[in-house]
Coordinates of C-alpha atoms and ligand atoms in Angstrom, one line a residue:
Chain A
M291 CA 63.7 23.0 -19.3
Y292 CA 66.3 20.9 -20.7
G293 CA 68.0 18.0 -19.7
G294 CA 67.4 16.1 -23.0
G295 CA 70.8 14.5 -25.3
N296 CA 73.1 14.4 -22.1
I297 CA 76.4 12.7 -23.5
F298 CA 77.8 10.7 -21.0
E299 CA 81.6 9.9 -21.0
K300 CA 82.9 6.4 -21.4
P301 CA 83.6 5.2 -17.6
E302 CA 86.8 5.2 -16.9
N303 CA 88.8 1.4 -16.7
E304 CA 86.6 0.2 -13.6
I305 CA 87.9 2.3 -10.4
Q306 CA 88.5 0.4 -7.6
E307 CA 85.7 0.8 -4.9
D308 CA 85.1 -0.9 -1.5
P309 CA 83.1 -3.7 -2.5
V310 CA 81.2 -3.6 0.7
K311 CA 80.1 -0.2 0.2
L312 CA 79.4 -0.3 -3.3
A313 CA 76.9 -3.3 -2.4
E314 CA 75.3 -1.2 0.4
F315 CA 75.1 1.5 -2.4
E316 CA 73.4 -0.6 -5.0
A317 CA 71.4 -2.2 -2.7
R318 CA 70.1 1.1 -1.3
I319 CA 69.1 2.2 -4.7
L320 CA 67.6 -0.7 -5.8
A321 CA 65.2 -0.6 -2.5
G322 CA 64.3 3.2 -3.9
E323 CA 66.1 5.2 -1.6
K324 CA 67.7 8.6 -2.3
I325 CA 71.7 9.1 -2.0
E326 CA 72.5 12.4 -0.1
P327 CA 75.6 14.5 -0.7
T328 CA 76.9 13.2 2.5
D329 CA 76.9 9.5 2.0
W330 CA 79.3 7.3 0.3
M331 CA 79.2 6.9 -3.6
P332 CA 81.2 5.3 -6.4
K333 CA 83.8 8.1 -7.7
E334 CA 81.9 7.2 -11.2
Y335 CA 78.6 8.0 -9.7
R336 CA 79.9 11.6 -8.7
K337 CA 81.7 12.4 -11.6
Q338 CA 78.8 11.5 -14.1
L339 CA 76.3 13.0 -12.0
I340 CA 78.3 16.2 -12.0
R341 CA 78.9 16.4 -15.7
M342 CA 74.9 15.7 -16.2
I343 CA 73.4 18.0 -13.6
E344 CA 75.9 20.5 -15.1
Q345 CA 74.8 20.0 -18.7
H346 CA 71.5 20.5 -17.6
A347 CA 72.1 23.6 -15.8
H348 CA 74.0 25.1 -18.7
S349 CA 70.9 24.0 -21.1
E350 CA 68.9 26.5 -19.1
I351 CA 70.8 29.1 -18.7
I352 CA 71.8 29.0 -22.8
G353 CA 68.1 27.8 -23.6
A354 CA 67.3 31.2 -22.0
L355 CA 68.8 33.1 -24.8
P356 CA 67.3 32.0 -28.1
E357 CA 63.6 32.5 -26.8
G358 CA 65.2 35.9 -24.5
T359 CA 65.6 37.7 -27.9
W360 CA 61.9 37.7 -28.6
I361 CA 61.0 39.5 -25.5
T362 CA 61.4 42.9 -27.1
R363 CA 59.9 42.0 -30.2
A364 CA 57.1 39.7 -28.6
P365 CA 53.5 40.3 -30.6
G366 CA 51.6 42.3 -27.7
F367 CA 51.6 43.0 -24.1
R368 CA 50.5 39.9 -22.9
R369 CA 52.6 37.6 -24.9
K370 CA 55.7 39.9 -24.0
L371 CA 54.7 39.5 -20.1
A372 CA 54.3 35.7 -20.6
L373 CA 57.7 35.1 -22.2
M374 CA 59.1 37.2 -19.7
A375 CA 58.0 34.8 -16.9
K376 CA 59.4 31.9 -18.6
V377 CA 62.8 33.1 -19.6
Q378 CA 62.7 33.8 -15.9
D379 CA 61.8 30.7 -14.9
E380 CA 64.4 29.0 -17.3
V381 CA 67.1 31.2 -15.8
G382 CA 66.0 29.9 -12.0
H383 CA 65.9 26.8 -13.3
A384 CA 69.3 26.8 -14.1
Q385 CA 70.2 28.6 -10.6
L386 CA 68.2 25.2 -9.0
L387 CA 70.5 22.7 -11.4
Y388 CA 73.8 24.4 -10.5
S389 CA 73.2 24.1 -6.6
A390 CA 72.3 20.5 -6.9
A391 CA 75.6 20.0 -9.0
E392 CA 77.8 22.0 -6.3
T393 CA 76.6 19.7 -3.5
L394 CA 78.7 17.0 -5.3
G395 CA 81.5 19.2 -4.9
K396 CA 82.0 21.6 -7.8
P397 CA 81.8 25.3 -7.3
R398 CA 79.4 27.1 -9.5
E399 CA 82.2 29.6 -10.7
E400 CA 84.2 26.5 -12.0
M401 CA 80.9 25.1 -13.7
I402 CA 80.5 28.4 -15.4
N403 CA 84.3 28.4 -16.4
D404 CA 84.0 25.6 -18.4
L405 CA 80.5 26.3 -20.3
I406 CA 82.4 29.5 -21.5
S407 CA 85.8 27.9 -22.4
G408 CA 83.3 25.3 -24.6
K409 CA 84.8 22.5 -22.0
S410 CA 81.2 21.7 -20.8
K411 CA 78.2 20.8 -23.0
Y412 CA 74.5 21.8 -23.0
S413 CA 71.5 20.6 -25.1
N414 CA 72.4 21.1 -28.6
V415 CA 69.3 22.6 -29.6
F416 CA 70.3 25.9 -28.6
N417 CA 73.2 26.1 -31.4
Y418 CA 70.1 27.0 -33.4
P419 CA 68.7 30.3 -33.9
A420 CA 65.0 31.3 -33.0
V421 CA 64.3 32.9 -36.4
T422 CA 60.8 33.9 -36.3
W423 CA 58.1 34.4 -33.4
A424 CA 56.9 31.4 -34.4
D425 CA 60.2 29.3 -33.5
T426 CA 59.5 30.6 -30.1
A427 CA 56.5 29.0 -30.0
V428 CA 57.7 25.7 -31.7
I429 CA 60.4 25.7 -29.0
A430 CA 58.3 26.5 -26.0
W431 CA 55.9 24.0 -26.9
L432 CA 57.8 20.9 -28.0
I433 CA 61.6 21.3 -27.3
D434 CA 59.9 22.1 -23.4
A435 CA 57.8 18.8 -23.8
G436 CA 60.8 17.1 -24.7
A437 CA 62.3 18.5 -21.8
I438 CA 59.3 17.5 -19.6
I439 CA 59.8 13.9 -20.8
N440 CA 63.3 13.8 -19.7
Q441 CA 62.9 15.7 -16.5
V442 CA 59.8 13.7 -15.3
A443 CA 62.2 10.3 -16.1
N444 CA 65.1 11.8 -14.4
S445 CA 63.2 12.8 -11.1
K446 CA 62.8 9.6 -9.9
G447 CA 66.6 9.1 -10.1
S448 CA 68.5 8.2 -7.2
Y449 CA 70.2 11.6 -6.3
G450 CA 68.2 13.5 -4.0
P451 CA 69.1 17.1 -4.4
Y452 CA 68.7 16.4 -8.1
C453 CA 65.4 15.2 -7.8
R454 CA 64.2 17.6 -5.4
A455 CA 65.4 20.3 -7.7
L456 CA 63.5 18.6 -10.8
E457 CA 60.3 18.4 -8.9
R458 CA 60.0 22.1 -8.4
I459 CA 61.4 22.5 -12.1
C460 CA 58.3 20.1 -13.6
Q461 CA 55.4 21.9 -11.8
E462 CA 56.6 25.2 -13.5
E463 CA 57.4 23.5 -17.3
S464 CA 53.7 22.8 -17.5
F465 CA 53.2 26.5 -17.5
H466 CA 55.5 26.7 -20.5
L467 CA 54.1 23.7 -22.2
K468 CA 50.5 25.0 -22.2
Y469 CA 52.0 28.8 -23.4
G470 CA 54.1 27.0 -26.0
H471 CA 51.0 25.5 -27.1
D472 CA 48.7 28.3 -27.3
N473 CA 51.1 29.9 -29.2
V474 CA 51.4 27.4 -31.7
V475 CA 47.8 26.7 -31.8
F476 CA 47.3 30.6 -32.3
L477 CA 49.1 30.7 -35.5
A478 CA 48.3 27.1 -37.1
T479 CA 44.7 28.3 -36.4
G480 CA 45.2 31.9 -38.2
T481 CA 45.8 33.3 -41.5
P482 CA 47.5 31.6 -44.0
K483 CA 50.5 33.8 -43.9
Q484 CA 50.5 32.9 -39.9
R485 CA 50.0 29.3 -40.7
Q486 CA 52.8 29.0 -43.1
M487 CA 55.0 30.9 -40.2
V488 CA 54.4 28.2 -38.3
Q489 CA 55.0 25.5 -40.6
E490 CA 58.2 26.8 -41.5
A491 CA 59.4 27.2 -37.7
L492 CA 58.3 23.7 -37.5
N493 CA 60.4 22.1 -40.6
R494 CA 63.6 23.9 -39.1
W495 CA 63.4 22.7 -35.9
W496 CA 61.9 19.0 -36.6
P497 CA 65.8 17.5 -37.1
P498 CA 67.3 19.4 -33.8
I499 CA 64.1 18.0 -32.0
M500 CA 64.6 14.6 -33.1
H501 CA 68.4 15.1 -32.1
F502 CA 67.5 16.2 -28.5
F503 CA 67.1 12.9 -26.5
G504 CA 70.6 12.1 -28.0
P505 CA 71.9 9.6 -30.2
S506 CA 70.6 6.4 -30.9
D507 CA 70.8 3.5 -28.5
K508 CA 72.5 1.5 -31.4
I509 CA 75.2 4.1 -31.3
S510 CA 75.6 5.8 -28.1
V511 CA 77.8 4.8 -24.9
H512 CA 76.6 1.8 -23.3
T513 CA 75.1 3.1 -19.9
E514 CA 74.0 -0.1 -18.0
T515 CA 76.0 1.0 -15.1
L516 CA 74.5 4.6 -15.1
M517 CA 70.9 3.1 -15.0
R518 CA 71.5 0.8 -12.8
W519 CA 72.7 3.5 -10.6
K520 CA 69.5 5.5 -11.9
V521 CA 71.7 8.1 -13.3
K522 CA 70.0 7.7 -16.4
M523 CA 66.5 6.7 -16.1
A524 CA 65.7 5.8 -20.0
S525 CA 66.8 5.0 -22.9
N526 CA 67.5 7.9 -25.8
D527 CA 65.4 6.3 -28.3
D528 CA 62.7 5.1 -25.7
M529 CA 62.6 8.6 -24.6
R530 CA 62.1 9.7 -28.4
Q531 CA 59.4 7.0 -29.0
K532 CA 57.4 8.6 -25.5
F533 CA 57.6 12.2 -27.4
L534 CA 56.4 11.0 -30.9
D535 CA 53.9 9.3 -29.4
M536 CA 52.4 11.9 -27.4
Y537 CA 53.2 14.8 -29.6
V538 CA 53.2 13.8 -33.3
P539 CA 49.4 13.5 -33.1
K540 CA 48.7 16.8 -31.8
I541 CA 51.1 18.4 -34.6
W542 CA 49.1 16.2 -37.2
D543 CA 45.8 17.8 -35.4
L544 CA 46.7 21.2 -36.5
G545 CA 47.1 20.1 -39.9
L546 CA 50.7 20.4 -39.8
T547 CA 53.5 18.6 -41.8
I548 CA 56.2 17.0 -40.2
P549 CA 59.1 17.0 -42.6
D550 CA 59.9 13.5 -42.6
P551 CA 58.1 11.2 -45.4
K552 CA 58.8 8.3 -43.5
L553 CA 57.6 9.4 -40.3
R554 CA 54.7 6.7 -39.2
K555 CA 53.7 4.6 -36.2
N556 CA 54.1 0.5 -37.3
E557 CA 50.5 -0.6 -36.1
E558 CA 51.5 -3.6 -35.3
T559 CA 54.9 -3.0 -33.2
G560 CA 53.4 0.2 -32.0
V561 CA 56.7 1.5 -32.6
W562 CA 57.1 4.8 -34.5
E563 CA 59.5 4.8 -37.5
Y564 CA 61.4 7.9 -38.6
T565 CA 64.3 8.8 -40.8
E566 CA 67.2 8.2 -39.1
P567 CA 68.5 11.8 -37.7
D568 CA 71.8 12.8 -38.9
W569 CA 74.2 12.0 -36.0
N570 CA 77.5 13.3 -37.9
E571 CA 75.7 17.1 -38.0
F572 CA 74.5 16.2 -34.1
K573 CA 78.2 15.3 -33.4
R574 CA 79.4 18.3 -35.6
V575 CA 77.2 21.2 -33.8
I576 CA 77.6 19.9 -29.9
N577 CA 81.7 20.2 -30.7
G578 CA 81.3 23.9 -31.5
D579 CA 80.4 24.0 -35.2
G580 CA 76.4 24.9 -35.1
P581 CA 74.8 28.3 -36.7
C582 CA 75.1 30.0 -32.8
N583 CA 77.8 28.1 -30.7
A584 CA 79.9 30.8 -31.2
E585 CA 77.5 33.5 -29.9
R586 CA 75.8 31.9 -27.1
L587 CA 79.1 31.7 -25.4
A588 CA 80.2 35.1 -26.4
V589 CA 77.1 36.4 -24.8
R590 CA 77.4 34.7 -21.8
K591 CA 81.1 35.6 -21.2
M592 CA 79.9 39.3 -21.8
A593 CA 76.9 39.0 -19.3
E594 CA 79.9 37.7 -16.5
E595 CA 82.4 40.0 -17.7
K596 CA 80.1 43.4 -17.3
G597 CA 78.4 42.0 -14.2
K598 CA 81.7 41.8 -12.6
W599 CA 82.0 45.2 -11.4
V600 CA 78.7 44.9 -9.2
R601 CA 79.5 41.5 -7.9
E602 CA 82.9 43.0 -7.0
A603 CA 81.3 45.8 -5.2
L604 CA 79.2 43.6 -3.2
L605 CA 81.8 40.9 -2.1
N606 CA 83.4 40.4 1.0
R607 CA 86.8 39.0 0.4
N608 CA 86.7 37.7 4.3
E609 CA 83.8 35.2 3.3
M610 CA 84.6 31.8 2.8
Y611 CA 82.5 29.6 0.1
S612 CA 80.7 26.1 1.2
V613 CA 79.9 23.8 -0.7
P614 CA 75.6 24.0 -0.5
L615 CA 74.1 21.4 2.0
S616 CA 71.3 19.9 -0.1
Chain B
M71 CA 85.6 40.2 -35.5
P72 CA 82.2 41.3 -34.1
I73 CA 79.1 39.3 -33.7
K74 CA 76.3 39.9 -36.4
S75 CA 73.1 38.1 -34.8
I76 CA 69.3 38.0 -35.6
D77 CA 69.2 39.5 -32.3
P78 CA 69.8 43.7 -33.1
R79 CA 70.6 44.0 -29.3
I80 CA 73.4 41.4 -29.6
T81 CA 74.8 43.1 -32.8
R82 CA 74.7 46.5 -31.1
A83 CA 76.4 45.3 -28.2
N84 CA 79.5 44.8 -30.4
I85 CA 80.6 41.3 -28.7
E86 CA 83.8 39.9 -30.1
I87 CA 83.6 35.8 -30.8
Q88 CA 86.3 34.1 -28.6
N89 CA 88.9 32.4 -29.7
K90 CA 88.3 28.8 -29.9
E91 CA 91.8 28.1 -28.8
T92 CA 92.9 30.4 -26.3
S93 CA 88.8 30.2 -24.8
K94 CA 90.0 26.8 -23.1
E95 CA 92.3 28.5 -20.6
N96 CA 90.1 31.8 -20.3
K97 CA 89.1 31.8 -16.7
V98 CA 86.4 34.4 -16.4
L99 CA 85.6 33.7 -12.8
E100 CA 87.4 33.3 -10.1
K101 CA 87.0 31.6 -6.7
L102 CA 84.6 33.4 -4.8
D103 CA 83.6 35.8 -7.8
H104 CA 79.5 33.9 -6.9
W105 CA 80.0 35.0 -3.3
Q106 CA 79.1 32.6 -0.5
T107 CA 76.3 30.1 0.1
Y108 CA 73.0 30.9 2.1
E109 CA 70.5 27.7 2.8
V110 CA 66.7 29.0 2.2
F111 CA 64.0 28.1 4.5
A112 CA 60.1 28.5 4.0
Q113 CA 57.2 28.1 5.7
N114 CA 53.9 27.1 3.3
K115 CA 51.5 27.8 5.3
R116 CA 50.8 30.1 8.8
G117 CA 51.0 27.4 11.0
E118 CA 53.6 25.1 9.9
H119 CA 57.3 24.5 10.5
Y120 CA 59.8 26.4 8.3
S121 CA 61.4 23.5 6.2
H122 CA 64.8 23.7 3.8
V123 CA 63.6 24.4 0.1
G124 CA 67.1 25.1 -1.3
S125 CA 70.5 26.9 -1.2
L126 CA 71.9 30.2 -3.2
H127 CA 74.8 32.1 -3.7
A128 CA 74.6 36.1 -2.3
P129 CA 77.2 38.6 -1.0
N130 CA 75.3 39.1 2.1
P131 CA 72.1 38.2 4.4
E132 CA 69.8 41.3 2.7
M133 CA 70.8 40.2 -0.5
A134 CA 70.4 36.5 0.2
W135 CA 66.8 37.2 1.8
I136 CA 65.7 39.1 -1.7
L137 CA 66.8 36.5 -3.9
A138 CA 65.6 33.9 -2.2
K139 CA 62.2 35.2 -2.1
E140 CA 62.3 35.6 -5.8
Q141 CA 63.6 32.0 -6.4
F142 CA 61.3 30.4 -3.6
G143 CA 58.3 32.5 -3.2
R144 CA 57.9 33.5 -7.1
R145 CA 55.4 30.8 -8.1
N146 CA 54.2 29.1 -5.2
K147 CA 52.6 31.0 -1.9
I148 CA 54.5 31.1 0.9
T149 CA 54.2 32.9 3.8
G150 CA 57.7 33.6 5.4
I151 CA 61.5 33.0 4.5
W152 CA 64.9 32.3 6.8
I153 CA 67.8 31.9 5.3
T154 CA 71.0 31.2 7.1
K155 CA 74.8 31.2 5.9
T156 CA 75.8 27.5 4.9
S157 CA 78.7 27.4 7.0
D158 CA 77.0 28.6 9.7
I159 CA 74.7 25.4 9.7
F160 CA 76.6 22.7 12.2
S161 CA 76.1 19.1 11.1
V162 CA 77.7 15.6 11.8
T163 CA 78.0 13.5 8.4
E164 CA 79.7 10.3 9.4
N165 CA 77.9 7.3 10.2
E166 CA 74.5 9.5 10.4
E167 CA 72.3 6.5 9.8
E168 CA 73.6 4.3 12.7
M169 CA 73.4 7.4 14.9
F170 CA 69.5 7.9 14.4
E171 CA 69.0 4.2 14.8
L172 CA 66.0 4.2 17.1
N173 CA 65.9 1.7 20.7
S174 CA 63.1 -0.5 20.1
E175 CA 64.0 -1.8 24.0
K176 CA 63.3 1.4 25.2
I177 CA 59.5 0.5 25.6
Y178 CA 59.3 2.5 28.7
R179 CA 59.1 5.9 26.8
E180 CA 56.2 4.8 24.9
A181 CA 52.5 4.8 25.3
G182 CA 52.2 1.4 24.1
G183 CA 54.7 0.2 26.8
Y184 CA 51.8 0.7 29.6
K185 CA 49.4 -2.0 29.6
V186 CA 46.6 -1.7 32.6
M187 CA 43.8 -3.7 31.7
D188 CA 44.7 -6.9 33.0
R189 CA 45.7 -5.7 36.3
I190 CA 42.3 -3.7 36.2
N191 CA 39.9 -6.7 35.1
K192 CA 42.1 -8.9 37.7
F193 CA 41.2 -6.6 40.4
K194 CA 37.7 -6.1 39.6
K195 CA 37.4 -9.8 39.5
E196 CA 38.8 -10.2 42.6
N197 CA 37.2 -7.2 44.2
K198 CA 33.7 -8.9 43.5
K199 CA 34.4 -12.3 44.4
I200 CA 35.3 -10.7 47.7
S201 CA 31.7 -8.6 48.1
E202 CA 30.0 -11.6 47.1
K203 CA 31.1 -13.7 49.9
Ligands
FE2_824 FE1 63.5 24.6 -17.4
FE2_825 FE1 60.4 25.2 -19.7

């Protein structure tokens, strides 16, 4: 689901690359060709891609937790089945993305270690709890909607294995979006109590949704090189605008209120205006201080530890790890 | 202190919160803990070629096959799966592109390298002249 709000590192002082190879590489990307794992690539390209795809994979697997919480308490059997299918999809997305990142040379065990130790990040929105059933509806609709905007853009990027994984993922996301929308519509057109529930969930999730695409271009790390290399496909603010344009009218259609008095579309410029999200809170939460960070990582750690004996029982120590091909 | 979660199952699991400082060093997984890798090939429709659809981690071919079916055959209908260890695939990666350059001079092995109509027409014309005489 969730590739939003990637945090890129400031590029290190220009690593010296072979100028001829670099020129060939850039020409290839400019011509719309894909880069494959065994192709020559700049060190910085490899590093930033590993970082981005790994963050995306972690987001899928951690994103399954707030929704997974509600499987046992989903209202009715059909919703329970649908939510299980969605959560299974998300875990499958993680697996596809870990494989894509592995092709660049970082084994999956290392990625998961870095997730659990807090070294790697994942989408900030999953550090917030799904307090009621309505929260899962808002997540499945609007967070997945944001993820789709991000993933569709990224699927046109330059790295072959990542694009192929995203194509598969996007197919499944269309079910998540419809499922989430259906749940929100059901509550919003229901009893006053149901309406109140979904409104409260929207109030809780609006700030994280506005954070989802990452810090405003005005304050985020410059990413010109990454955009030229088609690692980053659209600016954070552009994706946020696209999201607002597509979904605010749909939210208003349901008679729900978005908790931002400044939110409106400037009819002259066509640009959405809004209260600037609190980027200090964003930084604070992404660095470990959100309401659920500790729980998310501890649960992930428990899963790896408790599954260890099963994996060990099946392990043949004579085997060798190989980097997946594509 | 164990975690108190809004998810009662997590509260019941009695999980300790990691110490932020020591967790940095903490390596939960070791090399090969997620086993070796396999490549997956699937057939979308009977009659079509099998093609590569992705890779996965598994401890043995049987498990790889089961996981492949779940990962690549769960949402789209497919008609068959092959799996093989990644390490069993031989490929050459150096200068791949140049190696596969086609030689456009070898027109003798193209259908388009054979033009007979000129000869036939010439032959017919000459034949006609002969028969007219
Ligand atoms: Fe996903
Ligand atoms: Fe999703």
